[in-house]
Amino acid sequence: MFGRLYKATLWARISSMLALWVILAVTPGAADAAKNLIVMVPDGTGATHTTLARWVSESQRLAIDSMHVGAVRTYGADSMVTDSAPAATAFATGHKSSDKFIGVLPGPVTIPGVPPVPEELQYKPVATVLEGAKLLGKATGLVATSNIQHATPAGFSAHWPDRNNYNEIAEQQVYQDIDVVLGGGKLYLMPVSQGGKRTDGENLLNVLMKRGYTIVETRDDLLNTTADRVWGLFAPDAMQRDLDRAEFAPQEPSLAEMTKKAIEILSKNPQGFFLFVEGSEIDWSSHANDPVGVVTDYLAFDAAVQVALDFAKQHGDTVVAVFSDHGNGGMSIGNARTNKTYSKMSFDSVVQALRKAKLTAEGVAKKIGNDRSEAHIRTVVSTYWGIDDLTPEEIAAIQKYDGKHLSYALGPIMSVRSNIGWSTNGHTGEDLFFYHFGLNVPTGTVENTDLAHAMASLMGFSLADIDARLYRSAEAVAAQYGARLSIDRSDPENPVLVLRNGWTARFPFSKDILILDGHTFRLKAPTVFAPNTGKVYINLELE
């Protein structure tokens, strides 16, 4: 029976899959594929963000300035303004998806030009470029400054219709067998009984250690490790913003340091590697309309880009691609106050206040804490921002703010003093720049989904082929073998798909495990449940 299961890996391609090879003039074969691919996403970054960061930097130059440039469209399947989850899904799988969806096909499509998905395929998990790289034998890595289960890294490493289900995403990531994972999010690997967030009783840290990972939790541990498989968990949830790290978490590594170490480890694989890197919190500072956080976290991201470029320039077989998932904040250099004086806006009037800042708005908010007295507010803002002229209205705004993030009251204060404007605290839907090194071809304006197909092409595979191997309907498998299908929910937090036909095959949800008549085998991808439809998707290839 096991032999028959193992051979059942080829099935018909899904007819709605698209291959839009607009980035590359031709689709290279495997022999022509890039050995290494480094994908870098500055979340929530628009053209104004990079322009302002360049002005504030001492060198007046960014690493991206030396790269080729194209443009990428950002809309999703059900909105002109995308969330990070469907944007990451587009980059990773080549499919537009629905709001909050991670690595799965959309539900009903409402945006013109997006191909509708047949009802029977809606909400189905679809393979990612990271999973394709793994099947080629490449090393794989994820790096982010958020918790690693956050939307964008999750889009490359998990399949679920709710980006906020960090427990589910964490489990799938652990069982994806990724070689290097660096970021925050330790809470989502630990059970509630041990101070974590997991309600299923599982300790995924133990799983990682049993699978041969070295777990590092500080900058020194990361820099000193010589292990080939590493999980870095540098914060219970998200890591600190770059400017705030020295004050609040000096033990955390920078994004550039994480990127350098990831490349060092992954490049040991003779087959090459795929690495995803995200500057996560540029987006969060944009939500708060905080120009200090935007600039300093972007410059930290750009330092990581330089690390990647330095490696790529030394290795002619490496491609670096840099693109954002969406705009955020409607940021502008110039605001309503400068309507009549914009043509006389000086350098110092924009840059000086930002360069003097010692903490981001989030950091200043932590220093203010629960003491909302006027004297304390003035002292903190003066100490860390050099602002001594807070108005009564600004003091009142800070004192009265009762939202989750006090930084939302502080960001506009710095924006006024640096002549920065904003139109929203949310995402925006404009086209964005796409920077690349190693392609050496013009890119023009492309869809975000095109980038996924181009990445797959560069590595020498088709996403449709990878999807056909990894995510097959359990109903189809059961029908093929005349098996009875059921779901064992005796442990409601840890369901198991069961197939029976004189033999018993058990597939625990969210794990890369097959238990066949009591014998345990490792599969090439986790079993994925689609809660919207109740369907289960499995693969039958052994590690």
XYZ file of C-alpha atoms in Angstrom:
543
model
C 0.000 0.000 0.000
C 2.743 2.415 0.912
C 4.359 2.011 -2.489
C 1.077 2.881 -4.181
C 0.669 5.979 -2.001
C 4.176 7.111 -2.723
C 3.673 6.858 -6.483
C 0.431 8.839 -6.433
C 2.071 12.226 -6.925
C 1.201 13.228 -10.477
C -2.236 14.709 -11.170
C -3.804 17.064 -13.661
C -2.733 20.698 -13.645
C -5.295 23.160 -12.421
C -6.659 24.857 -15.543
C -7.023 28.291 -13.935
C -3.298 28.596 -13.156
C -1.594 31.435 -15.024
C 2.030 31.774 -16.109
C 2.625 35.424 -16.993
C 6.315 35.521 -17.808
C 6.411 39.265 -18.441
C 9.536 39.964 -16.445
C 11.759 37.594 -18.369
C 11.965 37.633 -22.137
C 12.169 33.837 -22.115
C 11.527 31.191 -19.504
C 14.864 29.619 -18.615
C 15.213 25.898 -18.201
C 16.654 24.406 -15.048
C 20.154 24.541 -16.494
C 19.871 28.297 -16.894
C 18.296 28.926 -13.476
C 19.726 31.269 -10.883
C 21.420 29.369 -8.083
C 20.395 31.814 -5.355
C 17.422 34.153 -5.022
C 17.073 36.779 -2.298
C 13.658 38.447 -2.061
C 13.449 41.563 0.116
C 10.246 43.380 1.064
C 10.136 46.779 2.822
C 6.557 46.437 4.019
C 4.283 49.418 3.391
C 6.950 51.425 1.576
C 6.104 53.896 -1.182
C 8.220 56.251 -3.253
C 8.020 59.049 -0.673
C 9.303 56.732 2.029
C 12.477 55.953 0.092
C 12.905 59.556 -1.046
C 12.728 60.854 2.514
C 15.050 58.132 3.787
C 17.609 59.081 1.143
C 17.494 62.730 2.206
C 17.882 61.869 5.893
C 20.765 59.442 5.336
C 24.207 60.918 5.762
C 25.415 59.546 2.429
C 22.398 60.737 0.406
C 22.519 57.317 -1.258
C 20.570 54.086 -0.856
C 21.592 50.564 -1.791
C 18.590 50.334 -4.124
C 19.913 53.287 -6.140
C 22.353 50.980 -7.943
C 19.669 48.474 -8.978
C 17.490 48.191 -12.085
C 13.978 49.583 -11.597
C 10.521 48.607 -12.791
C 7.043 49.050 -11.373
C 4.564 46.661 -9.783
C 0.782 46.859 -9.398
C -0.533 45.981 -5.955
C -4.318 45.426 -5.913
C -5.936 42.228 -4.616
C -8.832 40.026 -5.711
C -11.436 41.939 -3.723
C -9.972 45.411 -3.153
C -8.006 48.046 -5.042
C -6.074 48.634 -1.806
C -4.474 45.425 -0.638
C -3.718 44.044 2.787
C -0.291 42.521 3.384
C -1.701 38.983 3.425
C -3.101 38.801 -0.133
C -0.142 40.868 -1.345
C 2.302 38.326 0.083
C 0.161 35.537 -1.370
C 0.446 37.157 -4.806
C 4.234 37.453 -4.525
C 4.632 33.926 -3.196
C 2.086 31.895 -5.198
C 1.291 33.881 -8.355
C -2.384 34.293 -7.414
C -4.356 37.335 -6.372
C -6.253 36.519 -3.200
C -8.838 37.830 -0.749
C -8.381 40.111 2.229
C -6.459 38.474 5.102
C -5.797 35.261 3.084
C -2.393 33.591 3.402
C -1.218 31.192 0.696
C -4.717 30.222 -0.476
C -6.842 30.995 -3.516
C -9.452 33.750 -3.139
C -13.143 33.471 -2.566
C -15.414 35.483 -4.881
C -13.456 37.936 -7.039
C -14.743 41.523 -7.333
C -11.916 43.453 -9.040
C -12.037 43.721 -12.861
C -9.245 41.893 -14.626
C -8.669 39.328 -11.871
C -9.608 35.879 -13.208
C -12.419 34.342 -11.137
C -11.645 31.082 -9.391
C -14.032 28.151 -9.923
C -16.122 27.592 -6.820
C -14.660 24.136 -6.214
C -11.135 25.633 -6.056
C -11.880 28.666 -3.899
C -9.928 28.735 -0.604
C -7.588 25.974 -1.804
C -3.951 26.169 -0.585
C -1.483 26.869 -3.401
C 2.242 26.245 -3.492
C 4.778 29.013 -2.867
C 8.135 29.804 -4.409
C 9.778 28.839 -1.111
C 8.171 25.394 -1.311
C 9.314 25.097 -4.923
C 12.871 25.957 -3.958
C 12.763 23.260 -1.278
C 11.658 20.638 -3.807
C 14.686 21.550 -5.935
C 16.932 20.771 -2.974
C 17.736 24.401 -2.238
C 18.168 25.748 1.284
C 15.405 28.114 2.367
C 15.176 30.965 4.842
C 12.810 33.544 6.327
C 13.933 36.746 8.056
C 11.679 39.478 9.474
C 11.618 42.081 12.237
C 7.983 41.299 13.055
C 6.935 38.050 14.656
C 7.820 35.524 11.978
C 4.163 34.462 11.784
C 3.153 37.918 10.532
C 1.394 38.307 7.195
C 4.256 38.716 4.747
C 6.636 35.969 5.903
C 3.553 33.796 6.456
C 2.549 34.274 2.813
C 5.683 32.401 1.747
C 5.463 29.645 4.360
C 1.854 28.854 5.356
C -1.684 28.405 4.035
C -4.651 29.792 5.987
C -7.532 32.227 5.309
C -6.833 34.377 8.380
C -3.478 36.109 8.750
C -4.147 36.684 12.463
C -4.165 32.991 13.392
C -0.524 33.011 14.437
C -0.788 29.645 16.201
C -1.839 27.898 12.996
C 0.756 29.731 10.908
C 3.505 28.933 13.429
C 2.739 25.229 13.309
C 2.780 25.094 9.524
C 6.057 27.032 9.454
C 7.718 24.608 11.864
C 6.579 21.645 9.773
C 7.677 23.316 6.515
C 11.228 22.392 7.529
C 12.727 25.759 6.562
C 16.488 25.836 7.183
C 16.841 29.318 8.694
C 14.092 31.329 10.375
C 15.000 34.592 12.134
C 12.664 37.093 13.767
C 10.267 37.424 16.682
C 7.251 35.364 17.712
C 8.418 32.906 20.371
C 5.029 33.114 22.119
C 3.301 31.317 19.264
C 5.581 28.282 19.535
C 4.898 27.681 23.240
C 1.789 26.352 25.032
C -0.231 28.540 27.378
C 0.888 26.348 30.278
C 4.470 27.512 29.682
C 3.698 31.194 29.172
C 3.017 31.035 25.437
C -0.062 31.515 23.281
C -0.697 27.999 21.984
C -3.981 26.428 23.048
C -3.303 23.016 21.470
C -0.845 21.973 24.184
C 2.025 21.598 21.735
C 5.501 22.925 22.390
C 6.908 23.609 18.946
C 10.293 24.520 20.411
C 10.673 20.870 21.350
C 9.707 19.869 17.806
C 12.397 22.170 16.402
C 15.060 20.759 18.688
C 14.089 17.163 17.835
C 14.419 18.079 14.165
C 17.969 19.262 14.644
C 17.556 23.026 14.830
C 19.723 25.249 16.953
C 17.551 27.854 18.667
C 19.174 31.244 19.258
C 17.610 34.101 21.191
C 20.227 36.862 21.279
C 22.429 38.747 18.851
C 25.569 37.147 20.259
C 24.097 33.656 19.978
C 23.194 34.318 16.352
C 26.539 35.755 15.350
C 28.453 32.949 17.064
C 26.465 29.934 15.894
C 28.000 27.578 13.369
C 24.848 25.471 12.985
C 23.364 24.697 9.569
C 19.726 24.795 10.741
C 18.783 27.746 12.922
C 15.645 29.292 14.385
C 16.202 32.726 15.867
C 13.524 33.850 18.313
C 14.637 37.276 19.451
C 11.399 38.533 20.985
C 8.198 37.087 22.447
C 6.256 38.879 19.695
C 7.635 41.549 17.347
C 11.199 42.797 17.581
C 11.968 46.433 18.411
C 12.110 49.122 15.761
C 15.679 49.691 14.676
C 16.168 53.087 16.313
C 14.653 51.832 19.581
C 16.684 48.642 19.820
C 19.638 50.089 21.775
C 17.275 51.531 24.402
C 14.829 48.676 24.845
C 16.397 45.455 23.494
C 20.160 45.713 22.891
C 20.347 41.911 22.729
C 18.393 41.854 19.463
C 20.298 41.692 16.153
C 19.751 44.200 13.370
C 18.030 43.227 10.139
C 21.358 43.492 8.317
C 22.994 41.138 10.809
C 20.179 38.610 10.456
C 20.394 38.823 6.669
C 24.151 38.336 6.659
C 23.972 35.320 8.953
C 21.131 33.766 6.974
C 23.119 34.081 3.743
C 26.207 32.666 5.436
C 24.284 29.554 6.542
C 22.153 29.033 3.444
C 25.010 29.489 0.993
C 26.604 26.285 2.307
C 24.060 24.325 0.259
C 25.668 23.394 -3.095
C 22.229 23.523 -4.753
C 21.795 27.181 -3.765
C 19.164 28.901 -1.675
C 15.995 30.980 -1.514
C 15.896 33.696 1.154
C 13.017 36.003 2.042
C 13.786 39.149 4.090
C 11.243 41.681 5.368
C 11.661 45.111 6.930
C 8.343 44.653 8.697
C 7.937 47.734 10.817
C 8.283 50.440 8.184
C 4.631 49.637 7.662
C 3.757 49.979 11.337
C 5.382 53.397 11.580
C 3.477 54.434 8.464
C 0.204 53.430 10.114
C 1.139 55.760 12.979
C 2.179 58.553 10.561
C 5.585 58.497 12.244
C 8.318 59.759 9.881
C 11.090 58.910 12.357
C 10.126 55.245 12.420
C 9.641 55.151 8.651
C 13.052 56.623 7.883
C 15.106 54.731 10.446
C 13.520 51.341 9.781
C 13.824 51.875 6.045
C 17.513 52.738 6.389
C 17.961 49.571 8.471
C 16.264 47.631 5.686
C 18.484 49.307 3.088
C 21.535 48.198 5.057
C 20.239 44.640 4.731
C 19.814 45.175 0.981
C 23.463 46.220 0.821
C 24.448 42.969 2.536
C 22.511 41.012 -0.087
C 23.990 43.038 -2.947
C 27.531 42.572 -1.642
C 26.993 38.815 -1.697
C 25.341 38.878 -5.135
C 28.153 40.938 -6.657
C 30.655 38.367 -5.442
C 28.570 35.501 -6.836
C 27.396 35.792 -10.429
C 24.631 33.261 -9.826
C 22.563 35.306 -7.355
C 19.507 37.486 -8.001
C 18.284 40.109 -5.543
C 14.729 41.419 -5.884
C 13.371 44.275 -3.758
C 9.711 45.284 -3.824
C 7.043 46.492 -1.429
C 3.632 44.934 -0.960
C 1.592 48.156 -0.838
C 1.814 51.825 0.030
C 0.836 53.102 3.445
C -0.209 56.437 4.890
C -0.270 58.490 1.701
C 3.013 60.052 2.806
C 4.200 63.298 1.199
C 7.169 65.630 1.533
C 5.183 68.795 2.084
C 1.896 69.127 3.936
C -1.106 71.415 4.212
C 0.916 74.000 6.098
C 3.377 74.315 3.227
C 0.830 74.831 0.440
C 1.967 78.393 -0.209
C 5.666 77.900 0.520
C 6.500 74.537 -1.010
C 8.759 76.063 -3.662
C 10.939 77.516 -0.898
C 11.073 74.420 1.352
C 14.556 74.133 2.788
C 16.559 70.990 3.453
C 16.770 71.661 7.182
C 13.027 72.211 7.524
C 12.465 68.590 6.495
C 15.551 66.738 7.669
C 16.804 68.429 10.818
C 14.085 67.298 13.229
C 14.232 63.733 11.934
C 17.995 63.491 12.335
C 17.796 64.742 15.930
C 15.302 62.069 17.014
C 16.663 59.429 19.406
C 13.582 57.193 19.415
C 10.673 56.455 17.111
C 7.133 57.486 18.050
C 6.666 53.970 19.416
C 9.762 54.396 21.584
C 8.649 57.801 22.838
C 5.254 56.302 23.649
C 6.939 53.653 25.808
C 8.863 56.353 27.660
C 5.677 58.311 28.330
C 3.941 55.160 29.508
C 0.996 55.677 31.837
C 2.206 59.015 33.173
C 0.219 61.492 31.093
C 1.082 64.548 33.179
C 2.038 67.582 31.112
C 5.427 67.876 32.802
C 6.335 64.253 32.051
C 5.185 64.467 28.443
C 7.202 67.631 27.842
C 10.308 66.107 29.416
C 10.141 62.899 27.371
C 9.426 64.628 24.061
C 12.206 67.151 24.692
C 14.714 64.465 25.707
C 14.135 62.079 22.822
C 12.894 64.370 20.054
C 14.417 67.718 20.952
C 10.981 69.315 20.706
C 10.440 71.994 23.344
C 7.434 73.808 21.898
C 4.552 71.350 22.273
C 1.286 73.214 21.921
C -1.608 72.846 24.385
C -3.500 71.039 21.649
C -0.665 68.531 21.179
C -0.420 67.914 24.918
C -4.176 67.364 25.059
C -4.031 64.953 22.117
C -1.435 62.834 23.923
C -3.292 62.946 27.226
C -6.654 62.027 25.751
C -5.476 59.328 23.371
C -6.969 56.002 24.409
C -6.154 53.824 21.404
C -3.926 50.771 21.430
C -0.835 52.627 20.196
C 0.004 56.024 21.691
C 2.415 56.437 18.777
C -0.614 57.404 16.662
C -0.888 60.603 18.702
C 2.845 61.267 18.571
C 3.609 60.626 14.890
C 1.687 63.695 13.641
C 3.607 65.911 16.069
C 6.920 65.046 14.431
C 5.345 65.169 10.973
C 4.333 68.815 11.453
C 7.880 69.731 12.462
C 9.433 67.977 9.461
C 6.894 69.186 6.877
C 5.664 65.663 6.217
C 2.069 65.111 5.155
C -0.195 62.054 5.366
C -3.606 61.284 3.904
C -4.505 58.194 5.961
C -3.495 55.789 8.717
C -4.180 52.889 6.354
C -2.798 51.299 3.229
C -2.887 52.922 -0.204
C -3.264 51.421 -3.670
C -0.674 53.036 -5.925
C 1.843 51.252 -8.145
C 5.245 50.819 -6.507
C 8.857 50.475 -7.576
C 10.454 47.072 -8.105
C 14.259 46.979 -7.818
C 16.347 44.075 -9.056
C 19.952 42.984 -9.429
C 21.001 40.056 -11.582
C 18.069 40.013 -14.008
C 19.677 42.554 -16.337
C 16.489 43.000 -18.349
C 13.949 45.838 -18.398
C 10.876 45.023 -16.337
C 8.309 47.692 -17.208
C 5.106 47.614 -15.140
C 4.058 44.165 -13.937
C 1.464 42.570 -11.685
C 2.488 41.454 -8.216
C 1.533 37.927 -9.284
C 4.014 38.120 -12.168
C 6.847 38.374 -9.660
C 6.020 34.945 -8.240
C 6.114 33.307 -11.664
C 9.323 35.138 -12.506
C 10.949 33.948 -9.274
C 9.882 30.370 -9.988
C 11.179 30.679 -13.546
C 14.497 32.031 -12.333
C 14.920 28.978 -10.116
C 13.857 26.615 -12.903
C 10.376 25.403 -11.988
C 6.691 26.069 -12.575
C 4.443 26.974 -9.652
C 1.609 24.993 -11.233
C 3.796 21.878 -11.258
C 4.817 22.399 -7.633
C 1.216 22.925 -6.596
C 0.175 19.727 -8.344
C 2.741 17.817 -6.318
C 2.042 19.333 -2.913
C -1.651 20.097 -2.443
C -4.115 17.500 -3.668
C -7.672 17.207 -2.391
C -7.978 14.412 0.147
C -11.330 13.569 -1.445
C -9.593 12.918 -4.776
C -6.976 10.725 -3.118
C -9.667 8.769 -1.269
C -11.624 8.256 -4.488
C -8.511 7.071 -6.323
C -7.813 4.380 -3.713
C -11.405 3.523 -2.850
C -10.714 4.650 0.699
C -13.093 5.868 3.336
C -12.321 9.423 4.440
C -12.972 10.821 7.905
C -11.596 13.423 10.286
C -10.637 12.339 13.779
C -11.531 15.203 16.123
C -11.135 13.288 19.383
C -8.584 15.976 20.233
C -10.397 19.098 18.943
C -7.190 21.152 18.955
C -5.274 18.560 16.914
C -7.523 17.027 14.213
C -6.290 14.221 11.960
C -7.396 13.233 8.457
C -7.927 9.461 8.244
C -8.061 7.273 5.096
C -8.965 3.577 5.390
C -9.122 0.675 2.953
C -7.695 -2.374 4.701
C -4.938 -0.047 5.788
C -5.076 3.165 7.808
C -3.312 6.384 6.790
C -3.408 9.284 9.242
C -2.447 12.846 8.292
C -2.314 15.230 11.298
C -3.459 18.721 10.289
C -0.714 21.332 9.786
C 2.093 18.755 10.013
C 4.294 17.097 7.385
C 3.576 13.680 8.876
C 1.980 10.500 7.514
C 1.253 7.662 9.924
C 0.647 4.549 7.805
C -0.488 1.493 9.791
C 1.407 2.827 12.795
C 4.616 3.699 10.928
C 5.536 7.403 10.747
C 6.903 9.064 7.624
C 7.848 12.644 6.772
C 6.153 14.347 3.818
C 7.327 17.247 1.694
C 4.662 19.678 2.940
C 2.170 19.929 5.788
C -1.393 18.678 5.481
C -3.611 21.759 5.162
C -7.229 22.153 6.246
C -9.416 24.755 4.478
C -11.887 25.946 7.141
C -14.074 27.816 4.625
C -14.969 24.586 2.816
C -14.072 21.819 5.254
C -11.752 20.259 2.662
C -8.320 18.850 3.438
C -5.309 18.958 1.100
C -2.436 16.503 1.278
C 0.684 15.385 -0.531
C 2.114 11.881 -0.757
C 5.824 12.540 -1.394
C 8.290 11.453 1.257
C 11.237 13.442 2.518
